[in-house]
Every structure is written in C-alpha cells, then in structure tokens.
Amino acid sequence: MKSLRSWIILLINSLVFLVVVTLSIFSYKEFKYALDERVLLQLSSIKKLKRIQLEAFLNAELENFHNANIKLESDSTINPYAVIAEEVDITCLQNRLKLMPNGESIIDITSCARKGKVKLAMVNKIANRVRQIECINNDLIQDILMERTGMGQSGETYLVGNDYRMRSESRFFPEQPPGQIKASTIGAKHALLGIDGFGIINDYRGIPVYSSYHKLDIANLNWAILSEIDVVEVTAPLLNMRNKLILISFLVLLFALTFSFLITVVLSKPLLNMRLFLNFMTRGNYDFTIVNNYQTKEIKEMFVALEKLQKSIREAINFSSEIGNMNMKAKYHLSGEGDLLGKSLIVMQKKLMEYENAENLSRLMAKKSLIEGQENERKRLSKDLHDGVGPLLTSLKLMVHTSELSSPDKKRINVVVDGTIDEIRRMTYNLMPSVLVDFGVGKALESFIDRMKKPVGLKLFMRMPPRARLVN
C-alpha cells in the first residue's frame, strides 16, 4: 500500500508529465504542420516560377524557329537530318517523327540520342515530310532549372519524360547522363497523368523529400517538372526544436518532482502528526497536548475537531470512572446531539441510580424485617417470662409463706425468690420495656434515665437536638 506522500508525488508528476507531453506533442505537430505547409508552398512557388520560365523559353524558341524557317520547295533535296546525324540514331528519329503531326512542334528525341543525352528538337513537318530540324540548347534549360534561390542545400528542380527518365541533369549524379536516370516516383507519375500537387514522397534516390510537381504546358511535349528538397534538411530545425522540447520537458518534470516533494512535506507533516495523536487515542492514551499552529484553514479546523474529540472522550472516560466508583452525583455535558456515547453513559447512570435505590430500599426492608422479628421475639420472651415464670415464683413465695418452715428459712427462701423475681422483671424489661410498647421512645428514655439515677445518685439530663421532639 502506497503512502500519502507517494500518491501525491505520483499524481502531481503524472499530471505534469501528461500536460508536458501533450503540449510538447501538440507544439511539435503544429510546428511540423506549419513547416510542411510553408515548405510545400515555397516549393510550389519555385516550381511554378521555373515552369513558367521554361514554357516561355520553349515557346520563344519555337517562335524564333518559325520566324527563321525558310520556305522549301516540295522537291527540295536538303537533308534535314544532316545537322544531328552524329548525335542521334537517324532511324530511330525517323520512326519517332512519323508519329508527329504536320506543322511546327517541339519534340523530345532523347530516346534516339546517343549516350543517354537529353535532346529536344524543333521540327517543321509539311505534308508528312520533315523539312527542318533544329535542336534546342539544353544548357539554357539547365540554367533555368539550376537556379537555387530558396532551395537550400539539397533542393533541386528537374524534368522527367514520359518514359520516367530524367530530362535534366541531376545535381546528385552530375556525371551520369540524365537519360540513364530513372525517376519513376509518385510525383512524376501524377504529373505525367496531369495531376498537379505536392506532398512528402520518396524521390528517385529513394530518399524522403518535400515535392511539388506539375506537367509542362507544351504541345507534343509530355514532360513533368518537379521541385524537391530533402526532408532531413527541412526538419533539422524541427529536430532541434524536438530536442529542446525534450530538455524543457525533463527540466519541468524535475521541477515538478522537487515541487511535489516539498508539497508532500508540507501536507503530510500535519497528517503524520494527526496520525500520531490518533494512535495515542487508539491505545487509550488521551492525556496529551495537541499542537495546532498551522496556518492553513482546513488543517487548522481538522485539529480543532480532533481537540474537541479528545476533550469529549476524556470527559466521557472521567464520567464513566465516577459512575464506576458509584458516584451517582457526577455530571456530564453532552458535546452535541450526536454524542451517542455520552447519552449512553447518562442512561447507564440513571439505571445504576435506580438499581442503587432499589438495593437500598431492599436492604432497608430487610433490616426492618429483621428488627421487627427481633422485637417480636423479645416480646414473646418477655411475655413468657412475665406471664409464665413470674406467677410461678409468686406462687412459690406464697407456698413458702404458708409452709411449716422456720422463720429464718422462710426469710432466706423469700430473699432468694424475691431476687429471682427482680431478675426476671429486669430481664423482661431489658427484652421489651412495657413503657416503650405503651408510650413510645420518649417515655422509654425518660424511664431509663430515672432508673439509672436512682442506684448511683447521679444527675442526668436529656438534651434534644433543635426542632427534635419526643414521639408518644
């Protein structure tokens, strides 16, 4: 089971980690999206500019070719292939030109060129007969394409023919003839199909690049123009930003860890103290002082409530101790309507008081019964002595008086009998004085005092307490 401190550190750092990661990923993606959009728009602008320049250049070349074209007689013997016989395969070129419509056009004859060189020719065809051929200077086209403004270190603009082979020099393979470099990429395919667009694709080297592609608007010339720049170069600032975000995230998490640790120390200290006090109370120790010097309102209120609980339990314990010592006069003040323990103790006090009263009454009744039994027994003995033995002794005295005994003997016997009669009278009086039965305690005490004064000659006085009186 994790401690409160561990849970606080875990939750705070998890929340901070989630927020930092979310913000970092969002910032990274937004920056990447903005960078992608900006680079692709820039490439599209560069491609558009160079496409317009190429189209204008080729159309101007074709216009110059048209203006400089000499009208030839139909039976002219001039060989139009002589000017390029050394650079191209004439048979291949003738087969290629058979498919050309009549008129003046720009024709891609790279497939017929020797050593894979790029050849672009302007052809005049009249009545299905080629009258004139003139090659366009490919260096001028290359100059337009090699303009590197806004292209970075790895950017290039190149041309691709309908056979998916390059029609301009590659800046990455400058020694290799363009016609031998195949560029069968997604961008080239889309452009040759007439689909203009841009995106991140793999170029002819198999390397991810930002690419913008378009088809040249030149009759009979099925070429695509592509402007591309390596993803690695473009995303270098993005990677730098990513590393900075990682570093910032690490620093933020480190700060959050330190801050959460300090927070847990501040929050857990009063809770640990409260746990200590509660452990004291669970072990039955309530004689301790609660220190409440915290400034936080909620924590201060918690300790105030704990102090009230301690006071309430201590009062309940003291009250129960007094009840245990049978001090039924002890008082207890309820701490509130919900003080069930106090209410239970008060009910228990009332029950014990009722039990004590009942027990005292029972004890009193038992004593009264015992005293009444003793008094009855004394009355019986006194009556038996007075009514039984007394008459017998009187009869004995009469018999002695009427007997024929001598006077000294009679006198001696009478003395014994009189002494016996007096002793029985005394015993009868001690068992149950007749004055007590007939006149009550007051007269009995007065009679007792009179009897005590006569033998010894003492003066005895009976002092009554205030407001006391004798009951007859």
Short mmCIF file of C-alpha atoms in Angstrom, two decimals:
data_model
loop_
_atom_site.label_atom_id
_atom_site.label_comp_id
_atom_site.label_asym_id
_atom_site.label_seq_id
_atom_site.Cartn_x
_atom_site.Cartn_y
_atom_site.Cartn_z
CA MET A 1 0.00 0.00 0.00
CA LYS A 2 1.45 3.35 -1.07
CA SER A 3 1.81 6.19 1.41
CA LEU A 4 0.04 9.52 1.00
CA ARG A 5 3.34 11.16 0.13
CA SER A 6 3.97 8.62 -2.65
CA TRP A 7 0.45 9.09 -4.03
CA ILE A 8 0.78 12.90 -4.07
CA ILE A 9 4.17 12.74 -5.80
CA LEU A 10 2.86 10.18 -8.28
CA LEU A 11 -0.33 12.08 -9.09
CA ILE A 12 1.30 15.51 -9.40
CA ASN A 13 4.12 14.23 -11.59
CA SER A 14 1.74 12.12 -13.68
CA LEU A 15 -0.43 15.17 -14.28
CA VAL A 16 2.58 17.35 -15.09
CA PHE A 17 4.01 14.63 -17.33
CA LEU A 18 0.70 14.30 -19.16
CA VAL A 19 0.39 18.07 -19.62
CA VAL A 20 4.01 18.50 -20.70
CA VAL A 21 3.89 15.58 -23.13
CA THR A 22 0.56 16.75 -24.54
CA LEU A 23 1.78 20.32 -25.01
CA SER A 24 5.10 19.13 -26.45
CA ILE A 25 3.44 16.78 -28.92
CA PHE A 26 0.86 19.41 -29.86
CA SER A 27 3.55 22.10 -30.30
CA TYR A 28 5.74 19.72 -32.28
CA LYS A 29 2.90 18.67 -34.58
CA GLU A 30 1.71 22.25 -35.07
CA PHE A 31 5.24 23.41 -35.85
CA LYS A 32 5.75 20.46 -38.21
CA TYR A 33 2.43 21.11 -39.92
CA ALA A 34 3.27 24.80 -40.34
CA LEU A 35 6.77 23.91 -41.56
CA ASP A 36 5.44 21.32 -44.02
CA GLU A 37 2.86 23.74 -45.33
CA ARG A 38 5.36 26.55 -45.71
CA VAL A 39 7.99 24.39 -47.44
CA LEU A 40 5.47 22.86 -49.83
CA LEU A 41 4.04 26.27 -50.67
CA GLN A 42 7.56 27.59 -51.23
CA LEU A 43 8.40 24.62 -53.49
CA SER A 44 5.16 25.12 -55.37
CA SER A 45 6.05 28.77 -55.94
CA ILE A 46 9.56 27.86 -57.14
CA LYS A 47 8.20 25.11 -59.39
CA LYS A 48 5.57 27.43 -60.80
CA LEU A 49 8.12 30.13 -61.50
CA LYS A 50 10.51 27.75 -63.25
CA ARG A 51 7.68 26.09 -65.18
CA ILE A 52 6.56 29.47 -66.46
CA GLN A 53 10.16 30.32 -67.35
CA LEU A 54 10.61 27.02 -69.18
CA GLU A 55 7.33 27.31 -71.03
CA ALA A 56 8.14 30.90 -72.01
CA PHE A 57 11.65 29.90 -73.13
CA LEU A 58 10.44 26.95 -75.23
CA ASN A 59 7.61 28.95 -76.77
CA ALA A 60 10.08 31.73 -77.59
CA GLU A 61 12.45 29.21 -79.17
CA LEU A 62 9.61 27.77 -81.20
CA GLU A 63 8.59 31.29 -82.29
CA ASN A 64 12.16 32.05 -83.38
CA PHE A 65 12.30 28.73 -85.21
CA HIS A 66 9.11 29.64 -87.02
CA ASN A 67 10.36 33.09 -88.00
CA ALA A 68 13.72 31.78 -89.22
CA ASN A 69 12.18 28.89 -91.14
CA ILE A 70 12.87 29.09 -94.94
CA LYS A 71 10.10 28.00 -97.17
CA LEU A 72 11.29 24.95 -99.04
CA GLU A 73 10.04 23.62 -102.37
CA SER A 74 8.37 20.28 -102.14
CA ASP A 75 11.10 18.78 -104.31
CA SER A 76 13.95 20.20 -102.25
CA THR A 77 16.88 17.88 -101.81
CA ILE A 78 18.07 19.40 -98.48
CA ASN A 79 18.58 16.64 -95.85
CA PRO A 80 17.16 17.93 -92.51
CA TYR A 81 18.80 15.07 -90.56
CA ALA A 82 22.32 16.04 -91.52
CA VAL A 83 22.70 18.58 -88.67
CA ILE A 84 22.07 15.99 -85.95
CA ALA A 85 23.19 12.78 -87.60
CA GLU A 86 26.16 12.47 -85.24
CA GLU A 87 24.09 12.92 -82.07
CA VAL A 88 21.08 10.70 -82.66
CA ASP A 89 20.08 7.46 -84.27
CA ILE A 90 18.52 8.64 -87.57
CA THR A 91 16.39 5.51 -88.00
CA CYS A 92 15.01 5.86 -84.50
CA LEU A 93 14.43 9.56 -85.13
CA GLN A 94 12.62 8.96 -88.43
CA ASN A 95 10.34 6.41 -86.76
CA ARG A 96 9.72 8.88 -83.97
CA LEU A 97 8.88 11.73 -86.38
CA LYS A 98 6.43 9.60 -88.36
CA LEU A 99 4.07 9.90 -85.39
CA MET A 100 4.39 13.69 -85.35
CA PRO A 101 1.52 15.71 -86.81
CA ASN A 102 2.12 18.22 -89.59
CA GLY A 103 3.29 21.65 -88.52
CA GLU A 104 5.94 23.02 -86.23
CA SER A 105 6.41 21.31 -82.86
CA ILE A 106 8.87 20.70 -80.10
CA ILE A 107 9.72 17.01 -79.95
CA ASP A 108 11.54 15.03 -77.25
CA ILE A 109 14.08 12.86 -79.10
CA THR A 110 16.06 11.76 -76.04
CA SER A 111 15.14 8.13 -76.70
CA CYS A 112 17.05 8.35 -80.01
CA ALA A 113 20.04 10.28 -78.62
CA ARG A 114 23.40 8.62 -78.23
CA LYS A 115 24.95 8.04 -74.76
CA GLY A 116 21.67 8.89 -72.98
CA LYS A 117 21.95 12.59 -73.60
CA VAL A 118 18.86 14.77 -73.48
CA LYS A 119 17.79 16.04 -76.87
CA LEU A 120 14.93 18.40 -77.53
CA ALA A 121 14.31 19.39 -81.14
CA MET A 122 12.04 21.76 -83.03
CA VAL A 123 10.68 20.10 -86.16
CA ASN A 124 8.93 21.51 -89.21
CA LYS A 125 6.79 18.88 -90.91
CA ILE A 126 4.78 19.64 -94.00
CA ALA A 127 2.74 17.10 -95.97
CA ASN A 128 4.08 14.30 -93.77
CA ARG A 129 7.62 15.26 -94.70
CA VAL A 130 10.19 16.65 -92.29
CA ARG A 131 11.54 19.83 -93.80
CA GLN A 132 13.70 21.17 -91.00
CA ILE A 133 15.06 20.06 -87.59
CA GLU A 134 16.79 22.26 -85.02
CA CYS A 135 17.92 21.15 -81.52
CA ILE A 136 17.33 23.37 -78.52
CA ASN A 137 20.34 24.19 -76.37
CA ASN A 138 19.78 22.07 -73.29
CA ASP A 139 22.26 24.15 -71.27
CA LEU A 140 19.83 27.06 -71.33
CA ILE A 141 17.12 24.81 -69.90
CA GLN A 142 19.57 23.57 -67.30
CA ASP A 143 20.43 27.15 -66.31
CA ILE A 144 16.76 27.81 -65.55
CA LEU A 145 16.45 24.61 -63.51
CA MET A 146 19.68 25.15 -61.57
CA GLU A 147 18.57 28.45 -60.12
CA ARG A 148 18.81 27.59 -56.42
CA THR A 149 17.15 30.52 -54.72
CA GLY A 150 15.05 29.15 -51.79
CA MET A 151 16.17 25.54 -52.46
CA GLY A 152 18.57 25.09 -49.53
CA GLN A 153 21.46 22.63 -49.71
CA SER A 154 19.58 19.61 -51.03
CA GLY A 155 16.86 21.18 -53.18
CA GLU A 156 16.65 20.74 -56.94
CA THR A 157 14.24 21.18 -59.82
CA TYR A 158 14.34 18.60 -62.61
CA LEU A 159 12.39 17.36 -65.60
CA VAL A 160 11.03 13.87 -66.23
CA GLY A 161 9.89 12.49 -69.58
CA ASN A 162 7.03 10.17 -70.37
CA ASP A 163 9.41 7.20 -70.07
CA TYR A 164 10.05 8.23 -66.41
CA ARG A 165 13.65 9.12 -67.17
CA MET A 166 15.15 12.47 -66.29
CA ARG A 167 15.39 15.18 -68.91
CA SER A 168 17.72 17.43 -66.89
CA GLU A 169 20.95 16.89 -65.06
CA SER A 170 20.84 15.55 -61.53
CA ARG A 171 22.77 17.61 -59.01
CA PHE A 172 23.36 14.42 -57.03
CA PHE A 173 24.63 12.39 -60.04
CA PRO A 174 26.23 15.04 -62.25
CA GLU A 175 28.48 12.55 -64.05
CA GLN A 176 25.59 10.30 -65.07
CA PRO A 177 23.63 11.17 -68.26
CA PRO A 178 20.08 12.23 -67.37
CA GLY A 179 18.54 9.79 -69.81
CA GLN A 180 20.02 6.91 -67.83
CA ILE A 181 18.50 8.04 -64.52
CA LYS A 182 15.04 6.65 -63.92
CA ALA A 183 12.68 8.79 -61.82
CA SER A 184 9.60 6.61 -61.53
CA THR A 185 8.30 8.39 -58.44
CA ILE A 186 4.76 9.08 -57.29
CA GLY A 187 5.18 12.77 -58.10
CA ALA A 188 6.39 12.06 -61.66
CA LYS A 189 3.57 9.60 -62.29
CA HIS A 190 0.90 12.01 -61.03
CA ALA A 191 2.35 14.91 -63.01
CA LEU A 192 2.54 12.94 -66.28
CA LEU A 193 -1.08 11.92 -65.74
CA GLY A 194 -1.99 15.60 -65.48
CA ILE A 195 -2.47 15.54 -61.69
CA ASP A 196 -0.76 18.56 -60.13
CA GLY A 197 0.03 18.59 -56.43
CA PHE A 198 2.59 18.40 -53.65
CA GLY A 199 3.47 16.24 -50.66
CA ILE A 200 6.17 14.23 -48.92
CA ILE A 201 7.32 11.34 -51.12
CA ASN A 202 10.44 9.34 -51.94
CA ASP A 203 12.47 10.80 -54.81
CA TYR A 204 14.44 8.92 -57.50
CA ARG A 205 17.16 8.27 -54.90
CA GLY A 206 14.66 6.62 -52.53
CA ILE A 207 15.08 9.47 -50.01
CA PRO A 208 12.05 11.21 -48.42
CA VAL A 209 11.63 14.70 -49.89
CA TYR A 210 9.14 17.54 -49.98
CA SER A 211 7.95 17.54 -53.59
CA SER A 212 5.82 19.81 -55.79
CA TYR A 213 5.04 18.55 -59.31
CA HIS A 214 3.30 19.81 -62.47
CA LYS A 215 3.06 18.95 -66.17
CA LEU A 216 4.59 21.37 -68.72
CA ASP A 217 2.03 23.05 -70.92
CA ILE A 218 3.86 22.48 -74.26
CA ALA A 219 2.15 20.77 -77.20
CA ASN A 220 3.53 17.33 -78.15
CA LEU A 221 5.92 17.51 -75.14
CA ASN A 222 4.88 15.15 -72.34
CA TRP A 223 7.25 16.34 -69.63
CA ALA A 224 6.82 16.86 -65.88
CA ILE A 225 8.64 19.39 -63.77
CA LEU A 226 9.37 18.62 -60.09
CA SER A 227 10.83 20.82 -57.35
CA GLU A 228 12.06 18.89 -54.33
CA ILE A 229 14.08 19.32 -51.12
CA ASP A 230 15.21 16.67 -48.64
CA VAL A 231 13.06 16.12 -45.56
CA VAL A 232 16.18 15.76 -43.42
CA GLU A 233 17.36 19.26 -44.27
CA VAL A 234 13.95 20.84 -43.76
CA THR A 235 13.28 19.06 -40.49
CA ALA A 236 16.69 19.83 -38.99
CA PRO A 237 15.24 22.86 -37.11
CA LEU A 238 12.29 20.69 -36.19
CA LEU A 239 14.58 18.06 -34.71
CA ASN A 240 16.43 20.81 -32.87
CA MET A 241 13.12 22.03 -31.54
CA ARG A 242 12.18 18.47 -30.54
CA ASN A 243 15.43 18.11 -28.58
CA LYS A 244 14.76 21.43 -26.87
CA LEU A 245 11.24 20.31 -26.02
CA ILE A 246 12.61 17.09 -24.56
CA LEU A 247 15.11 19.08 -22.48
CA ILE A 248 12.42 21.53 -21.37
CA SER A 249 10.11 18.63 -20.51
CA PHE A 250 12.84 16.99 -18.46
CA LEU A 251 13.51 20.25 -16.59
CA VAL A 252 9.80 20.80 -15.99
CA LEU A 253 9.41 17.26 -14.69
CA LEU A 254 12.46 17.71 -12.47
CA PHE A 255 10.98 20.94 -11.13
CA ALA A 256 7.58 19.22 -10.67
CA LEU A 257 9.24 16.36 -8.79
CA THR A 258 11.02 18.80 -6.47
CA PHE A 259 7.91 20.92 -6.04
CA SER A 260 5.69 17.88 -5.39
CA PHE A 261 8.19 16.62 -2.80
CA LEU A 262 8.03 19.97 -0.99
CA ILE A 263 4.24 19.96 -1.23
CA THR A 264 4.07 16.47 0.25
CA VAL A 265 6.32 17.53 3.12
CA VAL A 266 4.04 20.50 3.86
CA LEU A 267 0.82 18.47 3.54
CA SER A 268 1.96 15.22 5.11
CA LYS A 269 3.52 16.75 8.24
CA PRO A 270 0.17 17.72 9.86
CA LEU A 271 -1.34 14.43 8.71
CA LEU A 272 1.52 12.47 10.26
CA ASN A 273 1.05 14.42 13.49
CA MET A 274 -2.66 13.69 13.39
CA ARG A 275 -1.90 10.01 12.82
CA LEU A 276 0.37 10.08 15.89
CA PHE A 277 -2.39 11.63 18.02
CA LEU A 278 -4.94 9.12 16.74
CA ASN A 279 -2.56 6.25 17.54
CA PHE A 280 -2.32 7.61 21.10
CA MET A 281 -6.09 7.61 21.33
CA THR A 282 -6.45 4.09 19.93
CA ARG A 283 -4.05 2.88 22.66
CA GLY A 284 -6.23 4.55 25.30
CA ASN A 285 -3.92 7.50 25.95
CA TYR A 286 -5.86 10.76 25.95
CA ASP A 287 -3.57 12.82 28.19
CA PHE A 288 -1.56 14.62 25.54
CA THR A 289 -1.45 18.16 24.22
CA ILE A 290 -2.44 18.82 20.61
CA VAL A 291 -0.28 21.48 18.99
CA ASN A 292 -2.33 23.44 16.46
CA ASN A 293 -0.10 26.13 14.98
CA TYR A 294 -0.94 25.53 11.31
CA GLN A 295 -1.96 28.47 9.13
CA THR A 296 -4.00 26.52 6.59
CA LYS A 297 -7.70 26.90 7.33
CA GLU A 298 -8.73 23.31 6.57
CA ILE A 299 -5.87 21.73 8.53
CA LYS A 300 -6.48 24.08 11.47
CA GLU A 301 -10.17 23.06 11.51
CA MET A 302 -9.17 19.37 11.44
CA PHE A 303 -7.01 19.79 14.54
CA VAL A 304 -9.74 21.82 16.27
CA ALA A 305 -12.15 18.93 15.61
CA LEU A 306 -9.54 16.49 16.96
CA GLU A 307 -9.19 18.58 20.13
CA LYS A 308 -12.97 18.52 20.61
CA LEU A 309 -12.97 14.77 20.11
CA GLN A 310 -10.17 14.34 22.65
CA LYS A 311 -11.99 16.54 25.18
CA SER A 312 -15.28 14.71 24.63
CA ILE A 313 -13.72 11.26 25.06
CA ARG A 314 -11.74 12.39 28.12
CA GLU A 315 -14.93 13.75 29.75
CA ALA A 316 -16.73 10.52 28.89
CA ILE A 317 -13.91 8.49 30.48
CA ASN A 318 -13.93 10.63 33.64
CA PHE A 319 -17.71 10.37 33.83
CA SER A 320 -17.61 6.60 33.42
CA SER A 321 -14.90 6.39 36.12
CA GLU A 322 -17.12 8.35 38.52
CA ILE A 323 -20.01 6.04 37.74
CA GLY A 324 -17.71 3.05 38.24
CA ASN A 325 -16.87 4.45 41.70
CA MET A 326 -20.64 4.69 42.34
CA ASN A 327 -20.57 8.49 42.40
CA MET A 328 -24.06 8.96 41.08
CA LYS A 329 -23.93 12.72 41.56
CA ALA A 330 -21.37 13.14 38.75
CA LYS A 331 -22.45 15.43 35.91
CA TYR A 332 -21.82 15.06 32.18
CA HIS A 333 -22.48 17.66 29.48
CA LEU A 334 -23.25 16.35 26.01
CA SER A 335 -20.96 17.64 23.27
CA GLY A 336 -23.85 17.69 20.83
CA GLU A 337 -26.96 15.94 19.58
CA GLY A 338 -24.81 13.24 18.04
CA ASP A 339 -22.95 12.40 21.27
CA LEU A 340 -24.27 8.83 21.45
CA LEU A 341 -21.56 7.73 23.90
CA GLY A 342 -22.50 10.47 26.35
CA LYS A 343 -26.19 9.67 26.04
CA SER A 344 -25.46 6.01 26.68
CA LEU A 345 -23.42 6.87 29.79
CA ILE A 346 -26.21 9.11 31.13
CA VAL A 347 -28.76 6.33 30.59
CA MET A 348 -26.40 3.92 32.36
CA GLN A 349 -26.09 6.39 35.26
CA LYS A 350 -29.88 6.56 35.59
CA LYS A 351 -30.15 2.77 35.53
CA LEU A 352 -27.44 2.41 38.18
CA MET A 353 -29.17 5.04 40.36
CA GLU A 354 -32.45 3.14 40.06
CA TYR A 355 -30.64 -0.08 40.89
CA GLU A 356 -28.89 1.53 43.90
CA ASN A 357 -32.17 2.97 45.18
CA ALA A 358 -33.85 -0.37 44.77
CA GLU A 359 -30.97 -2.09 46.55
CA ASN A 360 -31.04 0.43 49.43
CA LEU A 361 -34.77 0.00 49.75
CA SER A 362 -34.39 -3.75 49.73
CA ARG A 363 -31.64 -3.54 52.38
CA LEU A 364 -33.78 -1.20 54.48
CA MET A 365 -36.75 -3.51 54.24
CA ALA A 366 -34.55 -6.45 55.19
CA LYS A 367 -33.26 -4.58 58.24
CA LYS A 368 -36.76 -3.54 59.16
CA SER A 369 -37.95 -7.11 58.87
CA LEU A 370 -35.02 -8.29 60.98
CA ILE A 371 -35.67 -5.68 63.65
CA GLU A 372 -39.38 -6.43 63.65
CA GLY A 373 -38.56 -10.13 64.01
CA GLN A 374 -36.21 -9.41 66.88
CA GLU A 375 -38.77 -7.18 68.56
CA ASN A 376 -41.45 -9.80 68.17
CA GLU A 377 -39.11 -12.42 69.59
CA ARG A 378 -38.24 -10.12 72.51
CA LYS A 379 -41.95 -9.50 73.12
CA ARG A 380 -42.58 -13.22 73.12
CA LEU A 381 -39.71 -13.95 75.52
CA SER A 382 -40.67 -11.03 77.72
CA LYS A 383 -44.26 -12.17 77.82
CA ASP A 384 -43.26 -15.76 78.52
CA LEU A 385 -41.03 -14.66 81.39
CA HIS A 386 -43.63 -12.24 82.76
CA ASP A 387 -46.69 -14.45 82.30
CA GLY A 388 -45.06 -17.82 82.84
CA VAL A 389 -42.16 -17.72 85.28
CA GLY A 390 -43.43 -14.69 87.26
CA PRO A 391 -46.66 -16.27 88.52
CA LEU A 392 -44.82 -19.45 89.35
CA LEU A 393 -42.36 -17.59 91.55
CA THR A 394 -45.20 -15.70 93.20
CA SER A 395 -46.92 -18.98 93.91
CA LEU A 396 -43.66 -20.36 95.27
CA LYS A 397 -43.37 -17.39 97.56
CA LEU A 398 -46.90 -17.99 98.88
CA MET A 399 -46.17 -21.64 99.42
CA VAL A 400 -43.05 -20.82 101.39
CA HIS A 401 -45.03 -18.33 103.47
CA THR A 402 -47.64 -20.93 104.29
CA SER A 403 -45.22 -23.74 104.85
CA GLU A 404 -44.10 -25.02 108.22
CA LEU A 405 -40.55 -23.99 107.73
CA SER A 406 -38.81 -21.99 110.36
CA SER A 407 -38.83 -18.23 110.10
CA PRO A 408 -35.14 -17.97 109.27
CA ASP A 409 -35.57 -20.49 106.47
CA LYS A 410 -38.63 -18.76 105.15
CA LYS A 411 -36.86 -15.46 105.24
CA ARG A 412 -33.84 -16.88 103.39
CA ILE A 413 -36.02 -18.54 100.77
CA ASN A 414 -38.09 -15.38 100.29
CA VAL A 415 -34.93 -13.38 99.74
CA VAL A 416 -33.88 -15.80 97.00
CA VAL A 417 -37.34 -15.82 95.47
CA ASP A 418 -37.60 -12.03 95.59
CA GLY A 419 -34.17 -11.74 93.96
CA THR A 420 -35.24 -14.16 91.27
CA ILE A 421 -38.47 -12.21 90.70
CA ASP A 422 -36.47 -8.96 90.43
CA GLU A 423 -34.04 -10.58 87.98
CA ILE A 424 -36.86 -11.87 85.81
CA ARG A 425 -38.52 -8.44 85.92
CA ARG A 426 -35.21 -6.85 84.88
CA MET A 427 -34.76 -9.36 82.08
CA THR A 428 -38.31 -8.78 80.91
CA TYR A 429 -37.74 -5.02 80.95
CA ASN A 430 -34.47 -5.35 79.01
CA LEU A 431 -36.09 -7.57 76.41
CA MET A 432 -39.05 -5.30 75.81
CA PRO A 433 -39.80 -2.39 78.17
CA SER A 434 -43.50 -2.07 78.58
CA VAL A 435 -43.23 1.70 78.58
CA LEU A 436 -41.69 1.52 75.07
CA VAL A 437 -44.63 -0.50 73.80
CA ASP A 438 -47.25 1.56 75.61
CA PHE A 439 -45.86 5.14 75.40
CA GLY A 440 -43.10 5.21 72.82
CA VAL A 441 -39.39 6.02 72.69
CA GLY A 442 -39.57 9.33 74.59
CA LYS A 443 -41.13 7.96 77.73
CA ALA A 444 -38.90 4.90 77.49
CA LEU A 445 -35.80 7.11 77.52
CA GLU A 446 -37.11 9.14 80.49
CA SER A 447 -37.85 5.93 82.38
CA PHE A 448 -34.35 4.60 81.53
CA ILE A 449 -32.75 7.80 82.86
CA ASP A 450 -34.78 7.67 86.09
CA ARG A 451 -33.70 4.09 86.64
CA MET A 452 -30.07 4.99 86.11
CA LYS A 453 -30.16 7.93 88.51
CA LYS A 454 -31.54 6.01 91.48
CA PRO A 455 -28.82 3.38 92.03
CA VAL A 456 -25.83 5.65 91.56
CA GLY A 457 -27.19 9.05 92.65
CA LEU A 458 -26.13 10.84 89.51
CA LYS A 459 -27.88 13.81 87.93
CA LEU A 460 -28.57 13.01 84.28
CA PHE A 461 -30.10 15.45 81.78
CA MET A 462 -31.54 14.61 78.36
CA ARG A 463 -30.64 17.17 75.64
CA MET A 464 -32.77 17.16 72.49
CA PRO A 465 -31.43 18.43 69.09
CA PRO A 466 -33.01 21.56 67.55
CA ARG A 467 -36.57 21.04 66.34
CA ALA A 468 -36.48 17.49 67.73
CA ARG A 469 -39.37 16.23 69.76
CA LEU A 470 -40.39 13.10 71.54
CA VAL A 471 -43.00 11.00 69.93
CA ASN A 472 -45.53 9.49 72.34
#
